[in-house]
Amino acid sequence: MSYTNSVLKMIEEKYSYQPLFVQAVKEVLHSLEPAIKANEAAYKQNAILERMVEPDRQIVFRVPWVDDKGQAHVNVGYRVQYNNSIGPYKGGMRFHPSVSLGEIKFLGFEQCFKNSLTGLPMGGGKGGADFDPKGKSEQEIFRFCQSFLMELFRHVGADIDVPAGDIGVGAREIGYMYGTYKKITRLPEGWITGKGLDYGGSLIRKQATGFGLVYLVQAMLQEQGTCFKGKTVVVSGSGNVAIYAAQKAMEFGGKVVAMSDSSGWIYDKDGVDLKLVQEIKEVKRARLSEYVKTRKSAEYHDDGKVDSLRLWSVKCDVALPCATQNDIHLAHAKELIKNGVLAVGEGANMPTTIDACNAFLATKKVLFAPGKAANAGGVATSGLEMTQNSMRLSWTEKEVDEKLLAIMNNIYKNMSTTAKNFKDPINFILGANIAGFEKLARAMLAHGVQ
Ligand code: NDP
């Protein structure tokens, strides 16, 4: 049995109760096979894969909070500090009822490779809680964030571990957590990114993951002699990543015809009115179903579950899954391929199942940009926020956007060159994973067995 397969078998046996984590490890280890083979003895002797798949530490804690009626509740908080060989742990925090240790481990594991790919000095980590912010009052959100930080503050810091937002954690939650950390530690420091512009945040951070996704997909299309202009685009989700991916795709001349939330999806043949989507999701925090009340010509379908086939049956040239994991299953991939999709860019983390990824790769034609590369613009701009905080200055919007574009082009070049070097030129899953892995492995080997 190959070294890669033996590590995978160990993970499958040991963590069978964490299916998302096993899925993420499987996808990465399979694609690393050629790189591992080229240097197997050294990697094996230093247990490089065993050390990469096992986090440095996993912090699990109780988060008690009191609702507006005086009733106490308890949620579980997590911070998984995965690997800091390249720099301080870095990765977002997710508040969603689905959150479990396995989900946070999957996200933290992916983050190590993604952060390595950005070229910035950032290690990998992830955190969150099984708390559902939906339907909670402002004060309940505040009390939850405060309680969460009462424990988390011990484990994070500007040079130790720098969290950010993710599903359910946006500007409001980050503000409350930043305030609590400052209150406890008296340190108004950059221990978290995605901060408000008035207290150390970076311009473009809010837009960065979505913009970065479109920059990378544009680079991928351009190498094949085409671009977004005139292309029909479908975006899943209508949250932070989805909204700004849709905005940039439109700026580049694409026509976004469908978007979704967890209750349903809209189809607007004339092109989605993004200002209206923003008003509904960012201002009113309401359901996307509101859209058709204003845009009478659009359609609303109430099958919002991520495994619903119908969103992905809308004919498009570019598909941008930006909602959550396991959104595109094999059946969806087949439908997209049948409808002539040119490119798929993963804005979310692991939105495509392994079978579906394999179906895209098997076409040898569909350009598939994996999340580790395609959605790295968010963490890259968080890295730029950390730099600005350390330098105690703020760059202009133009400066940050130019740096983001350069980073995304560089990530594309890196994954594309790596794929070519391994004689599988449009297998960007292989390209991104190997490029991220090799830098991380070199750093770990340099540090000795730790
Ligand atoms: P948001 O919470 O802002 O938006 C998530 C969107 O996806 C919402 O429209 C939400 O619907 C929908 N959604 C969430 N869960 C489900 C589900 N189970 N079924 C159907 N729809 C669902 O999150 P982000 O935009 O920040 O994150 C989206 C994805 O991108 C995640 O995978 C995240 O890990 C990844 N990512 C985010 C980065 C960032 O900078 N924010 C950076 C890199 C990756 P509803 O409105 O109904 O809740």
XYZ file of C-alpha atoms and ligand atoms in Angstrom:
498
model
C 0.000 0.000 0.000
C 1.347 3.476 -0.874
C 2.269 5.880 1.933
C -0.647 8.165 0.973
C -3.159 5.311 1.051
C -1.912 4.016 4.395
C -2.380 7.466 5.977
C -5.806 7.764 4.389
C -6.807 4.333 5.700
C -5.679 5.344 9.192
C -7.781 8.530 9.004
C -10.833 6.668 7.671
C -10.639 4.173 10.546
C -9.837 6.655 13.287
C -12.244 9.423 12.291
C -15.109 7.605 10.565
C -17.446 9.644 12.796
C -16.194 12.878 11.182
C -17.274 12.357 7.528
C -16.582 15.911 6.307
C -13.057 15.752 7.688
C -12.460 12.339 6.064
C -13.842 13.690 2.761
C -11.465 16.679 2.840
C -8.432 14.518 3.667
C -9.335 12.015 0.953
C -9.634 14.704 -1.708
C -6.271 16.236 -0.763
C -4.280 13.026 -0.264
C -5.430 11.477 -3.562
C -4.301 14.498 -5.505
C -0.952 14.639 -3.651
C -0.012 11.111 -4.722
C 2.408 12.114 -7.545
C 4.203 14.687 -5.352
C 4.507 12.249 -2.454
C 5.862 9.499 -4.714
C 8.618 11.842 -5.883
C 9.957 12.206 -2.323
C 8.300 9.338 -0.477
C 11.174 8.160 1.711
C 11.820 11.569 3.310
C 8.134 12.314 3.805
C 7.483 8.901 5.308
C 10.466 8.965 7.625
C 9.380 12.364 8.941
C 5.707 11.331 9.152
C 4.882 14.483 7.207
C 1.356 13.408 6.241
C 0.480 12.069 9.697
C 1.589 15.405 11.168
C -0.296 17.417 8.549
C -3.626 15.675 9.095
C -3.527 15.900 12.902
C -4.064 19.462 14.247
C -1.575 21.063 16.638
C -4.420 21.392 19.162
C -8.219 21.398 19.352
C -9.977 23.622 21.856
C -13.598 22.772 22.729
C -15.529 24.871 25.241
C -18.915 25.638 26.750
C -20.631 28.887 25.696
C -23.456 29.741 28.106
C -25.698 32.711 27.309
C -29.032 34.136 28.403
C -31.847 35.000 25.971
C -34.108 38.055 26.160
C -36.642 36.172 28.289
C -34.030 35.311 30.906
C -33.664 31.690 29.786
C -30.110 30.292 29.831
C -28.749 28.280 26.863
C -25.534 26.379 26.265
C -23.699 26.045 22.944
C -20.347 24.445 22.126
C -17.451 26.606 20.916
C -14.422 25.360 18.960
C -11.039 26.605 17.857
C -8.836 24.153 15.978
C -5.257 25.407 15.694
C -4.117 23.266 12.820
C -0.627 24.167 11.746
C 1.529 27.258 12.366
C 4.649 26.225 10.422
C 4.226 29.072 7.929
C 2.874 31.747 10.286
C 0.269 32.438 12.996
C -2.862 30.257 12.842
C -5.357 31.980 10.562
C -8.908 31.041 9.563
C -12.512 32.097 10.069
C -15.162 31.294 12.633
C -18.538 29.794 11.713
C -21.756 30.137 13.717
C -24.245 27.595 12.390
C -26.257 24.776 14.006
C -24.357 22.221 11.864
C -20.997 23.128 13.422
C -19.166 20.167 14.986
C -15.547 19.316 15.672
C -15.427 17.311 12.410
C -16.684 20.253 10.362
C -14.180 22.650 11.953
C -11.362 20.125 11.383
C -12.276 19.824 7.692
C -12.237 23.601 7.318
C -8.994 23.991 9.304
C -7.247 21.284 7.278
C -8.210 22.975 3.989
C -7.157 26.342 5.393
C -3.534 25.188 5.847
C -3.171 24.539 2.105
C -5.107 27.632 1.097
C -3.032 29.926 3.277
C 0.147 28.344 1.985
C -1.002 29.034 -1.596
C -1.512 32.766 -0.931
C 2.260 33.160 -0.531
C 1.668 35.100 2.712
C 3.086 34.022 6.101
C -0.086 32.476 7.559
C -0.672 29.088 9.198
C -4.058 27.354 9.266
C -6.865 27.247 11.828
C -10.648 27.423 12.071
C -13.305 27.847 14.728
C -16.930 28.482 15.481
C -19.931 27.348 17.468
C -23.124 25.358 16.939
C -25.063 28.566 17.564
C -27.773 29.712 15.139
C -27.770 33.517 14.798
C -31.003 33.386 12.762
C -33.966 34.889 14.604
C -31.849 36.145 17.526
C -32.117 39.738 18.731
C -29.150 42.124 18.635
C -28.715 41.748 22.398
C -28.794 37.951 22.211
C -26.106 38.031 19.506
C -24.056 40.394 21.664
C -24.365 38.202 24.759
C -23.431 35.110 22.779
C -20.354 36.744 21.221
C -19.261 38.074 24.611
C -19.581 34.657 26.237
C -17.758 32.995 23.326
C -14.859 35.417 23.737
C -14.664 34.914 27.516
C -12.968 31.618 26.675
C -11.557 32.230 23.183
C -9.466 35.247 24.223
C -6.996 32.942 26.018
C -6.073 31.165 22.813
C -5.787 33.930 20.213
C -3.595 36.997 19.640
C -2.150 39.120 16.832
C 0.968 36.925 16.553
C -0.577 33.645 17.734
C -3.935 32.949 16.125
C -5.948 35.453 14.087
C -9.571 34.412 13.385
C -11.995 36.077 10.925
C -15.632 35.668 9.822
C -17.309 32.796 8.007
C -20.925 31.598 7.748
C -22.990 33.428 10.385
C -20.094 35.639 11.473
C -20.057 39.032 9.775
C -19.145 42.616 10.654
C -21.609 42.792 13.575
C -20.309 39.653 15.325
C -16.676 40.595 14.694
C -17.318 44.023 16.261
C -18.798 42.464 19.407
C -15.941 39.964 19.704
C -13.294 42.633 19.129
C -14.889 44.800 21.832
C -14.923 41.937 24.326
C -11.285 40.992 23.649
C -10.251 44.628 24.111
C -12.210 44.865 27.347
C -10.593 41.746 28.824
C -7.027 42.202 27.608
C -6.809 46.012 27.239
C -5.173 45.300 23.864
C -6.773 47.081 20.882
C -4.758 44.839 18.566
C -5.337 43.031 15.266
C -6.152 39.620 16.758
C -9.110 39.234 14.330
C -9.660 40.331 10.720
C -12.766 41.545 8.946
C -12.859 44.424 11.435
C -14.845 47.619 10.784
C -12.970 50.356 8.924
C -13.130 52.594 12.004
C -11.092 50.241 14.169
C -8.370 48.638 12.058
C -10.267 46.917 9.262
C -9.066 46.872 5.673
C -10.817 48.320 2.663
C -11.919 45.550 0.237
C -11.892 42.831 2.949
C -15.681 42.548 2.774
C -15.578 42.086 -1.004
C -12.312 40.128 -1.125
C -13.451 36.497 -1.298
C -16.025 37.176 -4.021
C -13.784 39.543 -5.994
C -10.833 37.184 -5.631
C -12.901 34.253 -6.887
C -13.808 36.135 -10.053
C -10.211 37.356 -10.553
C -9.009 33.759 -10.426
C -11.752 32.407 -12.711
C -11.038 35.266 -15.130
C -7.332 34.293 -15.199
C -8.334 30.676 -15.841
C -10.689 31.668 -18.682
C -8.117 34.038 -20.179
C -5.497 31.303 -20.468
C -8.031 29.483 -22.660
C -8.536 32.617 -24.764
C -11.878 33.690 -23.308
C -13.263 35.779 -20.397
C -16.406 36.634 -18.387
C -17.735 39.070 -20.996
C -21.040 37.812 -22.385
C -21.100 34.698 -20.184
C -24.152 33.513 -18.255
C -23.342 32.947 -14.581
C -25.147 31.053 -11.782
C -24.154 31.768 -8.181
C -25.334 29.721 -5.209
C -25.791 31.565 -1.910
C -26.541 35.243 -1.370
C -24.204 35.900 1.534
C -20.873 37.666 1.709
C -19.008 35.577 -0.889
C -21.932 35.234 -3.298
C -22.867 38.921 -3.414
C -19.390 40.201 -4.217
C -18.656 37.372 -6.651
C -21.853 38.349 -8.484
C -20.840 42.028 -8.422
C -17.407 41.423 -9.937
C -18.736 38.906 -12.481
C -21.172 41.617 -13.646
C -18.428 44.258 -13.721
C -16.460 41.916 -15.990
C -19.433 41.695 -18.366
C -21.032 38.463 -17.146
C -24.794 38.088 -16.666
C -25.787 36.554 -13.320
C -29.187 34.903 -13.785
C -29.660 32.886 -10.570
C -28.784 33.100 -6.856
C -30.014 31.235 -3.752
C -30.322 31.179 0.021
C -31.062 28.318 2.387
C -34.810 28.577 1.682
C -34.898 28.853 -2.101
C -33.490 30.406 -5.265
C -34.312 33.095 -7.786
C -34.060 32.998 -11.555
C -34.041 36.334 -13.341
C -33.558 35.933 -17.070
C -32.802 39.654 -17.448
C -29.925 39.444 -14.993
C -30.181 39.607 -11.197
C -30.723 43.056 -9.650
C -27.863 42.870 -7.169
C -28.764 46.089 -5.342
C -32.116 44.498 -4.517
C -30.450 41.284 -3.315
C -28.138 43.365 -1.094
C -31.068 45.298 0.332
C -32.849 42.023 1.176
C -29.860 40.090 2.563
C -27.469 42.723 3.939
C -29.884 45.359 5.203
C -33.153 43.600 6.012
C -31.513 40.195 6.776
C -34.615 38.714 5.102
C -35.379 35.797 2.766
C -34.562 35.868 -0.935
C -38.232 35.137 -1.658
C -38.762 38.911 -1.149
C -36.995 39.462 -4.494
C -39.988 38.558 -6.658
C -42.219 41.007 -4.790
C -40.256 43.794 -6.504
C -39.028 42.034 -9.661
C -42.265 40.602 -10.968
C -40.647 39.074 -14.065
C -38.291 36.893 -11.984
C -39.054 33.399 -10.664
C -38.691 32.137 -7.085
C -38.338 28.424 -6.289
C -38.581 27.285 -2.703
C -36.237 24.275 -2.882
C -33.257 25.915 -1.201
C -31.625 22.783 0.251
C -28.053 22.485 -1.013
C -28.748 19.082 -2.536
C -31.553 20.452 -4.690
C -30.885 19.807 -8.376
C -32.804 22.687 -9.797
C -30.517 25.649 -9.240
C -27.726 23.823 -11.056
C -30.023 22.826 -13.886
C -30.138 26.479 -14.991
C -28.036 26.622 -18.159
C -24.861 28.627 -17.586
C -21.289 29.114 -18.816
C -19.824 29.751 -15.375
C -21.020 28.186 -12.102
C -19.928 29.782 -8.832
C -21.000 27.720 -5.780
C -20.725 30.242 -2.920
C -23.098 28.882 -0.229
C -21.704 25.958 1.750
C -20.121 22.495 1.505
C -21.459 19.636 -0.676
C -23.674 21.859 -2.793
C -22.804 20.332 -6.204
C -23.373 16.573 -6.229
C -22.660 14.183 -9.100
C -26.155 14.657 -10.578
C -25.678 18.440 -10.568
C -22.256 18.123 -12.172
C -23.722 15.951 -14.933
C -26.472 18.503 -15.515
C -23.970 21.369 -15.672
C -21.740 19.421 -18.078
C -24.735 18.505 -20.252
C -25.641 22.200 -20.417
C -22.142 23.092 -21.626
C -20.625 24.729 -18.524
C -17.147 26.124 -19.290
C -15.886 26.882 -15.799
C -16.706 26.149 -12.171
C -15.149 28.285 -9.415
C -15.582 27.226 -5.796
C -16.352 30.320 -3.717
C -17.446 28.183 -0.765
C -15.283 25.609 0.995
C -15.675 22.102 -0.491
C -18.995 22.873 -2.258
C -18.354 20.062 -4.756
C -18.441 16.394 -3.737
C -15.516 14.165 -4.735
C -17.647 12.352 -7.363
C -18.731 15.651 -8.859
C -15.121 16.941 -8.963
C -14.093 13.747 -10.738
C -16.889 14.202 -13.277
C -15.636 17.711 -14.124
C -12.026 16.505 -14.349
C -13.031 13.567 -16.556
C -14.314 15.953 -19.240
C -10.687 17.241 -19.649
C -12.427 20.411 -20.724
C -14.390 22.000 -17.887
C -12.134 24.422 -16.016
C -12.538 23.606 -12.331
C -11.016 25.986 -9.769
C -10.934 24.369 -6.302
C -11.857 26.441 -3.237
C -8.366 26.358 -1.753
C -7.236 28.526 -4.647
C -10.459 30.142 -5.796
C -11.688 31.511 -2.463
C -8.245 32.356 -1.055
C -8.802 36.075 -1.724
C -10.618 36.443 1.598
C -7.824 35.127 3.747
C -5.214 36.829 1.560
C -6.863 40.198 2.214
C -7.080 39.281 5.883
C -3.307 38.827 5.640
C -3.128 42.322 4.151
C -5.271 43.591 7.051
C -2.770 42.043 9.493
C 0.100 43.773 7.678
C -1.672 47.155 7.844
C -2.383 46.633 11.566
C 1.288 45.815 12.240
C 2.432 48.837 10.251
C -0.269 50.979 11.922
C -1.484 52.431 8.644
C -4.311 51.915 6.147
C -3.906 51.318 2.441
C -6.357 52.820 -0.064
C -9.049 50.766 -1.755
C -7.026 50.799 -4.973
C -3.858 49.613 -3.225
C -5.616 46.669 -1.539
C -7.536 45.704 -4.672
C -4.354 45.734 -6.768
C -2.579 43.561 -4.221
C -5.560 41.151 -4.165
C -5.571 40.907 -7.967
C -1.812 40.247 -7.994
C -2.185 37.530 -5.329
C -5.038 35.795 -7.220
C -3.115 35.905 -10.514
C -0.124 34.474 -8.720
C -2.200 31.677 -7.164
C -3.567 30.836 -10.608
C -0.064 30.810 -12.107
C 1.226 28.642 -9.277
C -1.557 26.022 -9.504
C -1.538 26.016 -13.290
C 2.262 25.649 -13.536
C 2.217 22.881 -10.921
C -0.535 21.041 -12.831
C 1.523 21.320 -16.033
C 4.683 20.129 -14.253
C 2.805 17.015 -13.167
C 1.578 16.482 -16.750
C -2.081 17.026 -15.935
C -2.457 20.585 -17.290
C -6.029 21.469 -16.365
C -6.238 19.412 -13.180
C -6.227 22.439 -10.879
C -7.223 20.325 -7.870
C -3.904 18.546 -8.212
C -2.125 21.828 -9.008
C -3.502 23.749 -6.025
C -3.105 20.923 -3.523
C 0.459 20.088 -4.523
C 1.573 23.738 -4.636
C 0.085 24.365 -1.166
C 1.476 21.095 0.184
C 5.046 21.526 -1.035
C 5.597 24.867 0.712
C 4.068 23.589 3.938
C 6.093 20.361 3.793
C 9.348 22.269 3.248
C 8.628 24.461 6.307
C 7.761 21.432 8.456
C 10.875 19.543 7.374
C 13.003 22.603 8.190
C 11.598 22.701 11.749
C 12.293 19.041 12.572
C 9.747 16.614 13.996
C 7.591 18.859 16.230
P -22.742 33.855 4.650
O -23.296 33.378 5.930
O -22.542 35.312 4.429
O -23.629 33.320 3.417
C -23.885 31.970 3.226
C -24.948 31.838 2.150
O -25.157 30.465 1.852
C -26.305 32.381 2.571
O -26.996 32.844 1.445
C -26.981 31.146 3.167
O -28.390 31.201 3.142
C -26.458 30.060 2.246
N -26.354 28.782 2.975
C -25.647 28.545 4.109
N -25.826 27.269 4.516
C -26.658 26.722 3.600
C -27.239 25.436 3.466
N -26.970 24.453 4.346
N -28.064 25.229 2.406
C -28.331 26.213 1.512
N -27.802 27.450 1.589
C -26.992 27.684 2.619
O -21.357 33.056 4.470
P -20.124 33.411 3.515
O -20.614 33.985 2.246
O -19.126 34.132 4.314
O -19.524 31.941 3.262
C -19.998 31.100 2.222
C -18.998 29.992 1.966
O -17.732 30.585 1.582
C -18.669 29.084 3.159
O -18.368 27.786 2.670
C -17.413 29.716 3.729
O -16.652 28.779 4.484
C -16.707 30.102 2.442
N -15.674 31.128 2.566
C -15.988 32.361 3.094
C -15.021 33.338 3.171
C -15.336 34.729 3.626
O -14.442 35.589 3.531
N -16.536 35.016 4.091
C -13.609 33.053 2.790
C -13.426 31.762 2.157
C -14.428 30.840 2.092
P -29.205 32.041 4.256
O -29.098 33.467 3.843
O -30.558 31.476 4.164
O -28.526 31.773 5.564
